[in-house]
Amino acid sequence: MPNLRLSYFLERAKAIDLPRVWRMAGSIGRQFRKPRLLVLADMLWSSARYDCAFQDFQDWDFAILSPAERRTFITHPMSNRYTLQLDTDKRANLELSDKLRFNARFGDVLGRDWLDLREADDEALRAFVDRHPDLMAKVPDSLGGKGIERIRTADIADLTAFRRERTRNRQFLLEEFLQQHPRMAELNPSSVNTMRIVTWFDGSGAHILATALRIGAGGDVDNFSGGGMYTMLSREGVALCPAFDDSNATHGIHPLTGVPIVGFEVPLFAEALQAVREAAARIPEVPYVGWDVAIAPDRPVLIEGNYNTGVFQAKPSVSGIRRGLLPVYRAAIGR
Ligand SMILES: Nc1ncnc2c1ncn2[C@@H]1O[C@H](COP(=O)(O)OP(=O)(O)O)[C@@H](O)[C@H]1O
Ligand SMILES: [Mg+2]
């Protein structure tokens, strides 16, 4: 553990992008009326003291937290370490990170049709395209919304050219574009809005560590990269506070639809928790997982499972909650 920690720190020290950190210090300083240099010093010191990335310092508003409050936040380096220490079966991890394998393994809870382009002959591809007016093409081993493309099948003029282009982009996975529950669509119709539910499977049962609701904003995907935002959910599946996006902007109501985010209640939430508990028990070799869960009109469905999940937590300046989820993680995982 100390070695791992030291190497992490050295890695991060090497990778410091000073202009970026200086910019972050500037915007945090402006937001909280603190001298930029002081914020920068605090960021550098905190990265060692609280094991946090600069992004964590910004995301969890460390600038306004006391030392005791800061210590309750799980950070990205800590979550990476949980992944390294807990999800040690590399082959099993692939069952999640390879979206084709994931779909094959969890086929009964996907709620959508899909096809492996490399296995489908022209007839199968034609039938798939004819069945679905709207598709998602995915690079099987990608993350963060990268390589994902929405395709209206009416736009496909030539199936051979379509196959060639998908193959060139390594978009070997084609999925039916999922229809989401009308209440989820109301919030933002441009993308399927998913929950990120982080679980720890202790060998006999799954603990729910975090539940966030991600919401797209005009893009085809709800990831940060697609302009998306997220907010944390209560145990009953109600959004507790405004959402925030990649550029630190906060949204109490959705910027495009005007639907209130605070107080939004995720439909079929209890069923969704049950679905991830069952999913976690189906792959105990990977005990620490962040699941992407969508709500279809009649049931929750799994989009994917991430063994290398990021951190989702309430942002103090937005939520008024000055306590992070680290105690929850520690109590469940036992370290
Ligand atoms: N079949 C689908 N239909 C509609 N939207 C989808 C579908 N699959 C994924 N999405 C959208 O794209 C986002 C990213 O997909 P995901 O498979 O989780 O890839 P990544 O690993 O890049 O996060 C999802 O959160 C959801 O908003
Ligand atoms: Mg995802």
Short mmCIF file of C-alpha atoms and ligand atoms in Angstrom, two decimals:
data_model
loop_
_atom_site.label_atom_id
_atom_site.label_comp_id
_atom_site.label_asym_id
_atom_site.label_seq_id
_atom_site.Cartn_x
_atom_site.Cartn_y
_atom_site.Cartn_z
CA MET A 1 0.00 0.00 0.00
CA PRO A 2 2.66 2.65 0.87
CA ASN A 3 4.56 1.73 -2.30
CA LEU A 4 1.48 1.96 -4.40
CA ARG A 5 0.76 5.29 -2.87
CA LEU A 6 4.24 6.65 -3.48
CA SER A 7 4.26 5.51 -7.09
CA TYR A 8 0.88 7.11 -7.59
CA PHE A 9 2.15 10.34 -6.18
CA LEU A 10 5.28 10.30 -8.34
CA GLU A 11 3.23 9.50 -11.41
CA ARG A 12 0.99 12.42 -10.69
CA ALA A 13 3.89 14.75 -9.93
CA LYS A 14 5.39 13.91 -13.32
CA ALA A 15 2.11 14.43 -15.06
CA ILE A 16 1.33 17.86 -13.59
CA ASP A 17 0.07 20.14 -16.29
CA LEU A 18 0.99 23.43 -14.63
CA PRO A 19 -0.86 25.78 -16.99
CA ARG A 20 -4.03 23.75 -16.42
CA VAL A 21 -3.57 23.72 -12.64
CA TRP A 22 -2.90 27.47 -12.68
CA ARG A 23 -6.11 28.00 -14.64
CA MET A 24 -8.04 25.83 -12.19
CA ALA A 25 -6.56 27.75 -9.25
CA GLY A 26 -7.69 30.96 -10.95
CA SER A 27 -11.27 29.86 -11.43
CA ILE A 28 -11.52 28.37 -7.93
CA GLY A 29 -10.01 31.57 -6.52
CA ARG A 30 -12.55 33.71 -8.36
CA GLN A 31 -15.44 31.49 -7.27
CA PHE A 32 -14.55 31.59 -3.59
CA ARG A 33 -12.73 34.94 -3.49
CA LYS A 34 -9.39 33.53 -2.50
CA PRO A 35 -5.94 34.54 -3.76
CA ARG A 36 -4.97 32.39 -6.71
CA LEU A 37 -1.51 31.62 -5.36
CA LEU A 38 -2.96 30.46 -2.08
CA VAL A 39 -5.39 28.18 -3.89
CA LEU A 40 -2.52 26.78 -5.98
CA ALA A 41 -0.46 26.08 -2.87
CA ASP A 42 -3.48 24.43 -1.25
CA MET A 43 -4.03 22.30 -4.36
CA LEU A 44 -0.45 21.07 -4.40
CA TRP A 45 -0.37 20.42 -0.68
CA SER A 46 -3.79 18.73 -0.69
CA SER A 47 -2.80 16.34 -3.45
CA ALA A 48 -0.31 14.81 -1.03
CA ARG A 49 -2.22 15.31 2.20
CA TYR A 50 -5.65 14.12 1.06
CA ASP A 51 -4.55 11.94 -1.82
CA CYS A 52 -6.59 13.96 -4.26
CA ALA A 53 -6.19 14.86 -7.91
CA PHE A 54 -6.53 18.53 -8.85
CA GLN A 55 -9.83 17.64 -10.45
CA ASP A 56 -10.98 16.30 -7.05
CA PHE A 57 -9.91 19.53 -5.38
CA GLN A 58 -12.14 21.40 -7.83
CA ASP A 59 -15.03 18.92 -7.96
CA TRP A 60 -15.44 18.58 -4.19
CA ASP A 61 -14.80 22.27 -3.44
CA PHE A 62 -11.88 21.54 -1.13
CA ALA A 63 -11.15 25.27 -1.09
CA ILE A 64 -14.08 25.83 1.29
CA LEU A 65 -13.81 22.64 3.35
CA SER A 66 -12.15 22.06 6.70
CA PRO A 67 -9.49 19.36 6.99
CA ALA A 68 -11.99 17.06 8.72
CA GLU A 69 -14.52 17.60 5.94
CA ARG A 70 -11.94 17.01 3.22
CA ARG A 71 -11.06 13.68 4.76
CA THR A 72 -14.58 12.36 4.14
CA PHE A 73 -14.29 12.64 0.36
CA ILE A 74 -13.30 9.71 -1.80
CA THR A 75 -10.97 10.92 -4.54
CA HIS A 76 -10.10 9.60 -7.98
CA PRO A 77 -6.69 8.26 -6.85
CA MET A 78 -8.44 6.40 -4.00
CA SER A 79 -11.02 4.94 -6.35
CA ASN A 80 -8.25 3.89 -8.75
CA ARG A 81 -6.57 2.16 -5.87
CA TYR A 82 -9.75 0.30 -4.95
CA THR A 83 -9.86 -0.86 -8.56
CA LEU A 84 -6.24 -2.03 -8.46
CA GLN A 85 -6.61 -3.76 -5.12
CA LEU A 86 -10.07 -5.24 -5.49
CA ASP A 87 -10.62 -5.90 -9.18
CA THR A 88 -7.51 -8.01 -9.59
CA ASP A 89 -8.83 -10.60 -12.04
CA LYS A 90 -7.83 -8.99 -15.34
CA ARG A 91 -9.64 -11.53 -17.44
CA ALA A 92 -12.86 -11.00 -15.51
CA ASN A 93 -12.46 -7.22 -15.82
CA LEU A 94 -12.52 -7.70 -19.60
CA GLU A 95 -15.95 -9.28 -19.29
CA LEU A 96 -17.13 -5.79 -18.37
CA SER A 97 -14.80 -3.46 -20.26
CA ASP A 98 -15.31 -5.24 -23.57
CA LYS A 99 -18.82 -4.14 -24.43
CA LEU A 100 -19.37 -7.12 -26.74
CA ARG A 101 -18.55 -9.56 -23.96
CA PHE A 102 -20.64 -7.57 -21.53
CA ASN A 103 -23.64 -7.72 -23.83
CA ALA A 104 -23.22 -11.46 -24.33
CA ARG A 105 -22.95 -12.09 -20.59
CA PHE A 106 -25.77 -9.79 -19.49
CA GLY A 107 -27.99 -10.25 -22.57
CA ASP A 108 -31.14 -10.82 -20.55
CA VAL A 109 -30.97 -7.45 -18.76
CA LEU A 110 -29.93 -5.17 -21.64
CA GLY A 111 -33.42 -4.42 -22.94
CA ARG A 112 -32.04 -3.83 -26.43
CA ASP A 113 -31.08 -5.74 -29.53
CA TRP A 114 -27.38 -5.76 -30.55
CA LEU A 115 -25.03 -7.24 -33.08
CA ASP A 116 -21.31 -7.97 -33.47
CA LEU A 117 -20.47 -6.57 -36.86
CA ARG A 118 -17.56 -8.96 -37.28
CA GLU A 119 -19.78 -11.97 -36.85
CA ALA A 120 -22.79 -10.81 -38.81
CA ASP A 121 -23.01 -11.62 -42.51
CA ASP A 122 -24.62 -9.16 -44.90
CA GLU A 123 -28.01 -10.75 -44.53
CA ALA A 124 -27.91 -10.48 -40.73
CA LEU A 125 -26.72 -6.87 -40.93
CA ARG A 126 -29.47 -5.99 -43.40
CA ALA A 127 -32.10 -7.57 -41.15
CA PHE A 128 -30.74 -5.69 -38.09
CA VAL A 129 -30.76 -2.35 -39.88
CA ASP A 130 -34.26 -2.99 -41.19
CA ARG A 131 -35.50 -3.81 -37.69
CA HIS A 132 -34.17 -0.64 -36.05
CA PRO A 133 -34.62 2.91 -37.29
CA ASP A 134 -32.09 4.30 -34.81
CA LEU A 135 -28.74 2.76 -33.81
CA MET A 136 -25.79 3.30 -31.54
CA ALA A 137 -22.45 2.20 -32.99
CA LYS A 138 -19.80 1.57 -30.35
CA VAL A 139 -16.10 0.83 -30.15
CA PRO A 140 -16.18 -2.23 -27.86
CA ASP A 141 -13.22 -1.24 -25.67
CA SER A 142 -13.77 2.50 -25.37
CA LEU A 143 -14.73 4.71 -22.42
CA GLY A 144 -16.26 8.06 -21.58
CA GLY A 145 -18.59 8.25 -24.55
CA LYS A 146 -15.70 8.03 -27.03
CA GLY A 147 -16.27 6.33 -30.37
CA ILE A 148 -20.02 6.20 -29.81
CA GLU A 149 -22.14 7.38 -32.70
CA ARG A 150 -25.86 7.57 -33.23
CA ILE A 151 -26.95 6.50 -36.68
CA ARG A 152 -30.39 6.82 -38.27
CA THR A 153 -30.70 3.81 -40.48
CA ALA A 154 -32.69 5.79 -43.05
CA ASP A 155 -29.39 7.57 -43.76
CA ILE A 156 -27.64 4.35 -44.74
CA ALA A 157 -27.55 4.32 -48.54
CA ASP A 158 -25.07 1.51 -49.10
CA LEU A 159 -24.69 -1.32 -46.63
CA THR A 160 -21.22 -2.29 -47.85
CA ALA A 161 -19.94 1.24 -47.39
CA PHE A 162 -21.63 1.36 -43.99
CA ARG A 163 -19.85 -1.81 -42.91
CA ARG A 164 -16.54 -0.50 -44.24
CA GLU A 165 -16.83 2.76 -42.34
CA ARG A 166 -17.86 1.12 -39.07
CA THR A 167 -14.95 -1.31 -39.41
CA ARG A 168 -12.51 1.51 -40.10
CA ASN A 169 -13.71 3.27 -36.92
CA ARG A 170 -13.57 -0.01 -34.99
CA GLN A 171 -17.28 0.40 -34.20
CA PHE A 172 -17.86 -3.34 -34.17
CA LEU A 173 -20.81 -3.18 -31.79
CA LEU A 174 -24.16 -2.04 -33.13
CA GLU A 175 -27.00 -1.54 -30.67
CA GLU A 176 -30.61 -0.67 -31.09
CA PHE A 177 -31.08 2.90 -29.77
CA LEU A 178 -32.77 2.35 -26.45
CA GLN A 179 -36.18 3.77 -25.74
CA GLN A 180 -36.21 5.27 -22.27
CA HIS A 181 -39.00 5.77 -19.75
CA PRO A 182 -41.10 8.84 -20.67
CA ARG A 183 -40.19 10.63 -17.42
CA MET A 184 -36.48 10.18 -18.16
CA ALA A 185 -37.04 11.44 -21.71
CA GLU A 186 -38.85 14.52 -20.39
CA LEU A 187 -35.75 15.49 -18.44
CA ASN A 188 -33.62 15.42 -21.58
CA PRO A 189 -34.77 13.68 -24.76
CA SER A 190 -31.48 13.99 -26.69
CA SER A 191 -29.76 11.11 -24.89
CA VAL A 192 -30.62 8.15 -22.77
CA ASN A 193 -30.06 9.46 -19.23
CA THR A 194 -28.42 6.86 -17.05
CA MET A 195 -27.69 6.32 -13.41
CA ARG A 196 -24.19 5.48 -12.29
CA ILE A 197 -24.56 3.05 -9.42
CA VAL A 198 -21.35 1.96 -7.72
CA THR A 199 -21.43 -1.40 -5.95
CA TRP A 200 -19.13 -3.46 -3.78
CA PHE A 201 -19.82 -7.19 -3.69
CA ASP A 202 -18.59 -8.65 -0.42
CA GLY A 203 -18.82 -12.30 -1.42
CA SER A 204 -22.41 -12.76 -0.39
CA GLY A 205 -24.21 -9.54 -1.16
CA ALA A 206 -23.79 -6.21 -2.94
CA HIS A 207 -23.49 -2.89 -1.13
CA ILE A 208 -24.64 0.25 -2.89
CA LEU A 209 -21.85 2.84 -2.49
CA ALA A 210 -23.07 5.69 -4.68
CA THR A 211 -26.06 6.55 -6.85
CA ALA A 212 -25.79 9.39 -9.32
CA LEU A 213 -28.10 10.49 -12.11
CA ARG A 214 -26.44 11.56 -15.31
CA ILE A 215 -28.33 13.81 -17.67
CA GLY A 216 -27.39 14.69 -21.22
CA ALA A 217 -27.75 18.20 -22.56
CA GLY A 218 -28.34 18.08 -26.28
CA GLY A 219 -25.79 15.36 -27.08
CA ASP A 220 -26.41 11.75 -28.08
CA VAL A 221 -24.75 10.50 -24.88
CA ASP A 222 -25.05 11.61 -21.27
CA ASN A 223 -21.31 11.44 -20.47
CA PHE A 224 -19.43 14.62 -19.49
CA SER A 225 -17.76 14.44 -22.91
CA GLY A 226 -21.18 14.82 -24.54
CA GLY A 227 -22.02 17.94 -22.52
CA GLY A 228 -23.71 15.93 -19.78
CA MET A 229 -24.04 16.67 -16.07
CA TYR A 230 -24.82 14.68 -12.95
CA THR A 231 -26.45 14.99 -9.57
CA MET A 232 -26.59 12.66 -6.59
CA LEU A 233 -29.71 10.69 -5.66
CA SER A 234 -31.23 9.99 -2.27
CA ARG A 235 -31.89 6.45 -1.12
CA GLU A 236 -35.33 6.83 -2.62
CA GLY A 237 -33.98 7.88 -6.02
CA VAL A 238 -34.75 11.59 -5.73
CA ALA A 239 -32.25 14.18 -7.00
CA LEU A 240 -31.00 15.99 -3.93
CA CYS A 241 -29.31 18.99 -5.46
CA PRO A 242 -28.55 20.74 -8.74
CA ALA A 243 -26.44 18.91 -11.31
CA PHE A 244 -22.98 20.04 -12.34
CA ASP A 245 -21.09 19.55 -15.57
CA ASP A 246 -17.52 19.26 -16.76
CA SER A 247 -16.99 23.00 -16.80
CA ASN A 248 -18.17 23.36 -13.20
CA ALA A 249 -21.49 24.98 -14.21
CA THR A 250 -24.47 24.05 -12.03
CA HIS A 251 -28.04 23.41 -13.11
CA GLY A 252 -31.07 23.37 -10.79
CA ILE A 253 -33.30 23.12 -13.83
CA HIS A 254 -32.30 21.48 -17.08
CA PRO A 255 -30.72 24.10 -19.38
CA LEU A 256 -32.56 22.86 -22.50
CA THR A 257 -35.85 21.39 -21.29
CA GLY A 258 -36.41 23.58 -18.23
CA VAL A 259 -37.45 20.52 -16.22
CA PRO A 260 -36.51 20.89 -12.53
CA ILE A 261 -33.58 18.65 -11.65
CA VAL A 262 -33.82 19.19 -7.90
CA GLY A 263 -36.58 16.92 -6.68
CA PHE A 264 -36.65 14.82 -9.85
CA GLU A 265 -37.61 11.27 -8.98
CA VAL A 266 -36.13 8.42 -11.00
CA PRO A 267 -38.90 6.01 -11.98
CA LEU A 268 -38.47 2.32 -11.09
CA PHE A 269 -35.58 3.22 -8.79
CA ALA A 270 -36.02 0.36 -6.32
CA GLU A 271 -36.11 -2.06 -9.27
CA ALA A 272 -32.89 -0.50 -10.59
CA LEU A 273 -31.10 -1.08 -7.26
CA GLN A 274 -32.31 -4.65 -7.29
CA ALA A 275 -31.05 -5.09 -10.87
CA VAL A 276 -27.51 -3.93 -10.02
CA ARG A 277 -27.44 -6.08 -6.89
CA GLU A 278 -28.27 -9.07 -9.04
CA ALA A 279 -25.75 -8.05 -11.70
CA ALA A 280 -23.01 -7.64 -9.08
CA ALA A 281 -23.71 -11.14 -7.79
CA ARG A 282 -23.39 -12.51 -11.33
CA ILE A 283 -19.80 -11.32 -11.63
CA PRO A 284 -18.29 -11.68 -8.14
CA GLU A 285 -14.78 -11.85 -9.68
CA VAL A 286 -15.11 -8.10 -10.20
CA PRO A 287 -16.33 -6.86 -6.81
CA TYR A 288 -15.98 -3.07 -7.29
CA VAL A 289 -18.10 -1.88 -10.23
CA GLY A 290 -19.78 1.28 -11.47
CA TRP A 291 -22.90 0.31 -13.41
CA ASP A 292 -24.61 2.46 -16.00
CA VAL A 293 -28.31 1.83 -15.66
CA ALA A 294 -31.04 3.20 -17.89
CA ILE A 295 -34.76 3.11 -17.22
CA ALA A 296 -36.74 1.60 -20.08
CA PRO A 297 -40.52 2.22 -20.14
CA ASP A 298 -41.21 -0.93 -18.13
CA ARG A 299 -37.97 -1.88 -16.35
CA PRO A 300 -34.40 -0.87 -15.53
CA VAL A 301 -31.76 -2.08 -18.00
CA LEU A 302 -27.98 -2.22 -17.84
CA ILE A 303 -25.96 -0.15 -20.28
CA GLU A 304 -22.54 -1.28 -19.07
CA GLY A 305 -20.39 -2.11 -16.05
CA ASN A 306 -17.13 -0.26 -15.32
CA TYR A 307 -14.50 -1.97 -13.20
CA ASN A 308 -12.54 1.29 -13.31
CA THR A 309 -15.34 3.57 -12.18
CA GLY A 310 -14.77 7.24 -11.52
CA VAL A 311 -16.05 9.03 -8.44
CA PHE A 312 -19.56 10.45 -8.15
CA GLN A 313 -20.25 12.56 -5.09
CA ALA A 314 -22.21 15.61 -3.97
CA LYS A 315 -20.50 18.92 -4.66
CA PRO A 316 -20.50 20.96 -1.43
CA SER A 317 -21.03 24.41 -2.95
CA VAL A 318 -24.05 23.07 -4.85
CA SER A 319 -25.53 20.61 -2.38
CA GLY A 320 -24.69 22.23 0.93
CA ILE A 321 -23.49 18.75 1.93
CA ARG A 322 -19.96 19.01 3.24
CA ARG A 323 -19.48 15.31 3.73
CA GLY A 324 -18.25 12.90 1.07
CA LEU A 325 -18.84 9.21 0.56
CA LEU A 326 -15.52 7.86 1.83
CA PRO A 327 -17.01 6.69 5.16
CA VAL A 328 -19.65 4.77 3.20
CA TYR A 329 -16.98 3.12 1.02
CA ARG A 330 -14.80 2.30 4.03
CA ALA A 331 -17.65 0.86 6.07
CA ALA A 332 -18.68 -1.42 3.23
CA ILE A 333 -15.29 -2.43 1.86
CA GLY A 334 -13.55 -2.54 5.23
CA ARG A 335 -10.47 -0.57 4.13
N1 LIG B 1 -28.11 1.41 -26.96
C1 LIG B 1 -28.13 2.69 -26.59
N2 LIG B 1 -29.17 3.49 -26.95
C2 LIG B 1 -29.19 4.79 -26.59
N3 LIG B 1 -28.26 5.40 -25.86
C3 LIG B 1 -27.20 4.66 -25.47
C4 LIG B 1 -27.09 3.27 -25.79
N4 LIG B 1 -25.94 2.82 -25.26
C5 LIG B 1 -25.36 3.86 -24.65
N5 LIG B 1 -26.11 4.98 -24.76
C6 LIG B 1 -25.76 6.33 -24.26
O1 LIG B 1 -24.37 6.49 -24.40
C7 LIG B 1 -23.74 6.64 -23.13
C8 LIG B 1 -22.40 5.95 -23.14
O2 LIG B 1 -22.57 4.57 -23.40
P1 LIG B 1 -21.70 3.48 -22.66
O3 LIG B 1 -22.02 2.16 -23.28
O4 LIG B 1 -21.85 3.63 -21.20
O5 LIG B 1 -20.20 3.85 -23.13
P2 LIG B 1 -18.97 4.56 -22.36
O6 LIG B 1 -18.12 3.41 -21.93
O7 LIG B 1 -18.33 5.38 -23.39
O8 LIG B 1 -19.53 5.32 -21.20
C9 LIG B 1 -24.73 6.08 -22.14
O9 LIG B 1 -24.53 6.62 -20.85
C10 LIG B 1 -26.06 6.50 -22.77
O10 LIG B 1 -26.32 7.87 -22.53
MG MG B 2 -20.67 4.52 -19.64
#
